[in-house]
Tab-separated table of C-alpha atoms in Angstrom:
chain	number	residue	atom	x	y	z
A	776	MET	CA	-26.624	12.907	66.913
A	777	ARG	CA	-27.047	8.980	65.606
A	778	THR	CA	-25.609	11.154	62.100
A	779	LYS	CA	-21.796	12.977	63.492
A	780	SER	CA	-21.543	8.879	65.361
A	781	TYR	CA	-22.040	7.339	61.004
A	782	LEU	CA	-20.393	10.432	60.059
A	783	VAL	CA	-17.067	9.749	62.166
A	784	SER	CA	-17.031	5.499	61.489
A	785	MET	CA	-17.191	5.683	57.984
A	786	VAL	CA	-14.060	8.025	58.389
A	787	LEU	CA	-12.180	5.456	60.600
A	788	LEU	CA	-13.347	3.059	58.159
A	789	ALA	CA	-11.775	5.077	55.229
A	790	ALA	CA	-9.032	5.050	57.208
A	791	LEU	CA	-8.506	1.267	57.653
A	792	ALA	CA	-9.193	0.790	54.623
A	793	LEU	CA	-5.965	2.704	53.699
A	794	SER	CA	-3.537	2.271	55.661
A	795	ALA	CA	-4.320	-1.581	54.824
A	796	CYS	CA	-3.288	-0.642	51.364
A	797	GLY	CA	-0.112	1.075	52.095
A	798	PRO	CA	1.844	-1.685	52.954
A	799	ALA	CA	1.340	-2.894	49.559
A	800	ALA	CA	1.622	-0.718	47.354
A	801	ILE	CA	5.069	0.779	48.771
A	802	ALA	CA	6.654	-2.389	49.157
A	803	PRO	CA	10.206	-2.560	47.050
A	804	ALA	CA	9.927	-5.098	43.820
A	805	ALA	CA	12.406	-7.717	43.127
A	806	ASP	CA	15.588	-7.075	42.114
A	807	ALA	CA	16.100	-7.155	38.588
A	808	GLN	CA	16.997	-10.603	36.117
A	809	ARG	CA	20.913	-9.531	34.974
A	810	THR	CA	20.221	-11.018	31.326
A	811	LEU	CA	23.188	-11.236	28.351
A	812	ASN	CA	21.657	-11.242	25.367
A	813	VAL	CA	23.680	-12.512	22.160
A	814	ASN	CA	22.488	-13.035	18.247
A	815	GLY	CA	23.827	-15.589	16.271
A	816	THR	CA	24.392	-16.438	12.448
A	817	GLY	CA	24.541	-19.660	10.703
A	818	LEU	CA	25.318	-19.762	6.854
A	819	VAL	CA	24.862	-22.536	5.127
A	820	TYR	CA	25.455	-22.547	1.640
A	821	LEU	CA	23.885	-24.716	-0.874
A	822	THR	CA	23.908	-26.074	-4.971
A	823	PRO	CA	19.609	-25.779	-6.355
A	824	ASP	CA	18.768	-28.896	-7.400
A	825	ILE	CA	15.242	-27.511	-9.040
A	826	ALA	CA	14.076	-25.026	-11.038
A	827	TYR	CA	10.377	-23.551	-12.106
A	828	ILE	CA	9.988	-21.765	-15.162
A	829	TYR	CA	6.955	-19.117	-16.433
A	830	ILE	CA	6.770	-20.755	-20.405
A	831	GLY	CA	3.972	-18.725	-22.092
A	832	VAL	CA	2.611	-18.871	-25.855
A	833	HIS	CA	0.938	-15.582	-26.920
A	834	THR	CA	-0.887	-15.575	-29.908
A	835	GLU	CA	-2.636	-12.468	-32.209
A	836	MET	CA	-5.760	-12.728	-34.984
A	837	PRO	CA	-8.547	-10.381	-36.105
A	838	ALA	CA	-10.875	-13.242	-34.865
A	839	ALA	CA	-11.137	-14.414	-31.582
A	840	SER	CA	-11.112	-17.726	-33.001
A	841	GLU	CA	-8.475	-18.181	-34.526
A	842	ALA	CA	-6.303	-16.444	-32.187
A	843	MET	CA	-7.568	-19.116	-29.330
A	844	ASP	CA	-7.668	-21.659	-32.012
A	845	GLU	CA	-3.941	-20.595	-32.592
A	846	ASN	CA	-2.751	-20.662	-29.389
A	847	ARG	CA	-4.994	-24.278	-28.537
A	848	THR	CA	-1.852	-25.570	-30.672
A	849	GLN	CA	0.919	-23.929	-30.327
A	850	THR	CA	-0.060	-24.926	-26.568
A	851	ASP	CA	-0.386	-28.315	-27.292
A	852	SER	CA	2.800	-28.378	-29.073
A	853	VAL	CA	4.363	-26.756	-25.528
A	854	ILE	CA	3.569	-29.328	-23.521
A	855	ALA	CA	3.942	-32.120	-25.441
A	856	ALA	CA	7.547	-30.916	-26.262
A	857	LEU	CA	8.714	-30.885	-22.084
A	858	LYS	CA	6.110	-34.439	-21.025
A	859	LYS	CA	8.671	-35.301	-24.214
A	860	SER	CA	11.795	-33.954	-22.445
A	861	GLY	CA	10.977	-35.507	-19.251
A	862	VAL	CA	8.860	-33.277	-17.428
A	863	ASP	CA	5.793	-34.598	-15.615
A	864	GLU	CA	2.771	-33.718	-15.796
A	865	LYS	CA	2.230	-32.991	-12.241
A	866	ASP	CA	4.750	-30.495	-12.458
A	867	ILE	CA	3.021	-28.311	-15.517
A	868	ARG	CA	-0.403	-25.451	-14.096
A	869	THR	CA	-1.714	-23.608	-15.981
A	870	THR	CA	-1.145	-20.527	-14.424
A	871	ASN	CA	-2.637	-17.920	-16.609
A	872	PHE	CA	-5.178	-17.957	-19.817
A	873	SER	CA	-6.842	-14.566	-20.507
A	874	ILE	CA	-7.902	-13.119	-24.245
A	875	TRP	CA	-8.475	-9.365	-24.933
A	876	SER	CA	-9.280	-7.072	-27.138
A	877	PHE	CA	-7.422	-5.012	-29.581
A	878	ASP	CA	-7.145	-1.805	-31.869
A	879	LYS	CA	-4.245	-2.149	-35.022
A	880	TYR	CA	-1.778	0.605	-35.564
A	881	ASP	CA	0.221	1.531	-38.086
A	882	PRO	CA	3.726	0.795	-37.825
A	883	ILE	CA	4.825	3.510	-39.917
A	884	SER	CA	2.439	6.534	-38.879
A	885	GLY	CA	1.612	5.523	-35.695
A	886	MET	CA	-2.449	5.608	-36.668
A	887	ASN	CA	-4.982	3.824	-35.115
A	888	THR	CA	-6.395	1.143	-38.609
A	889	GLY	CA	-9.319	0.797	-37.725
A	890	GLU	CA	-8.943	-3.076	-37.591
A	891	LYS	CA	-9.573	-4.742	-33.938
A	892	TYR	CA	-7.356	-7.165	-33.224
A	893	TYR	CA	-7.051	-10.422	-30.408
A	894	ALA	CA	-5.122	-11.343	-27.921
A	895	VAL	CA	-4.846	-14.420	-26.128
A	896	ASP	CA	-2.168	-15.637	-23.668
A	897	ASN	CA	-1.550	-18.984	-22.458
A	898	THR	CA	0.922	-18.951	-19.079
A	899	VAL	CA	2.110	-22.889	-17.896
A	900	TYR	CA	4.117	-22.732	-14.860
A	901	VAL	CA	6.784	-25.909	-15.535
A	902	THR	CA	9.261	-27.743	-12.123
A	903	VAL	CA	12.483	-28.688	-13.615
A	904	ARG	CA	14.479	-31.399	-11.539
A	905	ALA	CA	17.033	-32.065	-14.391
A	906	LEU	CA	18.883	-28.763	-14.321
A	907	ASP	CA	21.815	-30.497	-16.598
A	908	LYS	CA	18.940	-30.121	-18.943
A	909	LEU	CA	17.216	-26.728	-18.876
A	910	GLY	CA	18.967	-26.008	-21.579
A	911	ILE	CA	17.832	-28.138	-23.551
A	912	LEU	CA	14.643	-27.963	-22.780
A	913	LEU	CA	14.085	-24.159	-22.787
A	914	ASP	CA	15.268	-24.459	-26.772
A	915	THR	CA	12.560	-27.254	-27.323
A	916	VAL	CA	10.097	-25.687	-26.197
A	917	VAL	CA	11.241	-22.273	-28.124
A	918	LYS	CA	10.496	-24.060	-31.097
A	919	ALA	CA	7.646	-25.762	-30.180
A	920	GLY	CA	6.357	-21.994	-30.298
A	921	ALA	CA	6.759	-20.514	-26.456
A	922	ASN	CA	7.071	-17.016	-27.122
A	923	ASN	CA	6.606	-16.150	-23.552
A	924	ILE	CA	8.826	-17.609	-20.853
A	925	ASN	CA	8.683	-14.329	-18.149
A	926	SER	CA	11.016	-15.782	-15.819
A	927	ILE	CA	13.422	-19.282	-14.231
A	928	GLN	CA	13.624	-19.055	-10.469
A	929	PHE	CA	15.734	-21.808	-9.080
A	930	ASP	CA	15.733	-23.421	-5.531
A	931	VAL	CA	16.799	-26.699	-3.348
A	932	ALA	CA	13.330	-29.210	-2.642
A	933	ASP	CA	14.701	-30.589	0.257
A	934	LYS	CA	16.811	-27.072	2.881
A	935	THR	CA	16.372	-29.591	6.123
A	936	ALA	CA	19.303	-31.333	6.186
A	937	ALA	CA	20.647	-27.150	5.504
A	938	THR	CA	18.722	-25.786	7.666
A	939	LYS	CA	19.498	-28.028	11.082
A	940	GLN	CA	22.782	-26.626	9.133
A	941	ALA	CA	23.186	-23.618	9.654
A	942	ARG	CA	20.989	-23.552	13.366
A	943	ASP	CA	23.673	-26.022	14.585
A	944	ALA	CA	25.820	-22.862	13.846
A	945	ALA	CA	24.237	-20.314	14.612
A	946	VAL	CA	23.275	-20.745	18.529
A	947	GLN	CA	27.699	-22.107	18.303
A	948	ASN	CA	28.091	-18.222	17.041
A	949	ALA	CA	25.522	-17.041	19.508
A	950	LYS	CA	26.886	-19.333	22.769
A	951	THR	CA	30.836	-18.464	21.176
A	952	GLN	CA	29.720	-14.064	21.950
A	953	ALA	CA	28.767	-15.086	24.841
A	954	GLN	CA	31.280	-16.368	26.490
A	955	GLU	CA	33.484	-13.184	24.605
A	956	LEU	CA	31.841	-11.250	25.904
A	957	ALA	CA	30.679	-12.613	29.616
A	958	ALA	CA	35.246	-12.947	30.418
A	959	VAL	CA	35.822	-9.502	29.218
A	960	ALA	CA	32.938	-8.263	31.291
A	961	GLY	CA	34.290	-10.043	34.279
A	962	VAL	CA	30.458	-12.236	35.052
A	963	THR	CA	29.633	-15.745	34.552
A	964	LEU	CA	27.122	-17.402	32.930
A	965	GLY	CA	23.971	-18.612	34.255
A	966	ASP	CA	21.270	-20.247	32.401
A	967	ILE	CA	19.533	-19.675	29.207
A	968	SER	CA	16.053	-18.167	30.215
A	969	ASN	CA	15.175	-17.067	26.989
A	970	ILE	CA	16.053	-18.543	23.334
A	971	SER	CA	14.427	-17.957	19.471
A	972	PHE	CA	15.646	-18.292	15.411
A	973	TYR	CA	14.411	-17.031	12.860
A	974	GLU	CA	15.293	-18.576	9.081
A	975	SER	CA	15.886	-17.324	6.446
A	976	SER	CA	14.780	-18.771	2.673
A	977	PRO	CA	17.179	-18.521	0.038
A	978	SER	CA	16.959	-15.874	-1.986
A	979	PRO	CA	16.404	-17.636	-5.649
A	980	VAL	CA	17.999	-16.482	-8.127
A	981	MET	CA	16.938	-15.073	-11.364
A	982	ASP	CA	17.554	-14.196	-15.246
A	983	THR	CA	14.615	-13.388	-17.059
A	984	PHE	CA	14.310	-13.989	-20.694
A	985	GLY	CA	12.389	-11.663	-22.942
A	986	GLY	CA	8.549	-10.290	-22.076
A	987	LYS	CA	5.143	-10.304	-23.716
A	988	GLY	CA	4.866	-10.312	-27.469
A	989	GLY	CA	4.248	-12.903	-29.706
A	990	GLY	CA	7.603	-14.641	-31.298
A	991	GLY	CA	9.216	-12.649	-27.776
A	992	MET	CA	11.937	-15.804	-28.187
A	993	GLY	CA	12.949	-15.546	-31.873
A	994	GLU	CA	15.610	-17.692	-32.816
A	995	ALA	CA	17.038	-19.356	-29.589
A	996	ALA	CA	20.033	-21.874	-30.360
A	997	SER	CA	21.718	-22.187	-27.785
A	998	VAL	CA	20.542	-20.554	-24.004
A	999	PRO	CA	22.946	-20.443	-21.722
A	1000	ILE	CA	22.490	-21.526	-18.155
A	1001	GLN	CA	24.365	-20.598	-15.218
A	1002	ILE	CA	23.948	-22.434	-12.107
A	1003	GLY	CA	25.519	-20.829	-9.495
A	1004	GLN	CA	25.067	-20.602	-5.228
A	1005	MET	CA	22.544	-19.891	-2.675
A	1006	THR	CA	23.142	-18.680	0.570
A	1007	LEU	CA	20.205	-20.572	3.654
A	1008	THR	CA	20.823	-18.057	6.127
A	1009	VAL	CA	19.780	-18.667	10.344
A	1010	SER	CA	20.113	-16.277	12.936
A	1011	VAL	CA	19.377	-16.854	16.908
A	1012	SER	CA	19.028	-14.876	19.948
A	1013	MET	CA	19.854	-16.348	23.140
A	1014	THR	CA	19.390	-14.855	26.288
A	1015	TYR	CA	21.582	-15.772	29.597
A	1016	GLU	CA	21.566	-15.306	33.453
A	1017	ILE	CA	24.918	-13.598	34.299
A	1018	LYS	CA	26.089	-13.217	37.886
């Protein structure tokens, strides 16, 4: 008898627990906030005022020591020419030094001559701040012994003001869109509930000069440089409450 009474009590307790949980589980959700999301874009055109260049010296000799000595002599000459041209020492940084052996092949028959040669590469990364003298600088380093200039990347040293200008333009663009859309849809804009922005760094203008191999630059009498312009883009996403 006690067992039956205990079971009935448990069933009643379970029913009470379920009835207590029921109203919370089925309570209607609060009304979702109506919003309007817009994306704005701001563009600013910049004129580059700085350039980054990889300048290298490539040498090939039958002996490793000869290849290294020749490469060291040419590289020292190139670095001295850079400094003489006004490039600060802190703007010259070695990024690669490598040495490897390879088999020599006859240029006519294509047959292996059985000779073993050694190649040495030494590359420095140079920051050029006087762009009006860039063409002359390239001529100078080529004459000094540089035979591998991989690329020139143009950039703007300080983009702080340009970024602010582009961001302001993007916000204004988004506001204008929101006002126009609200007017057409017949709703009223409320407070801004969310805002985020994305800055796209200007893509560097690339100009490639030659590649690997000794004497790749050859006779570079005068190097024409077209700096051009760069575009800084800022995108803004804004969410408005609407009524």
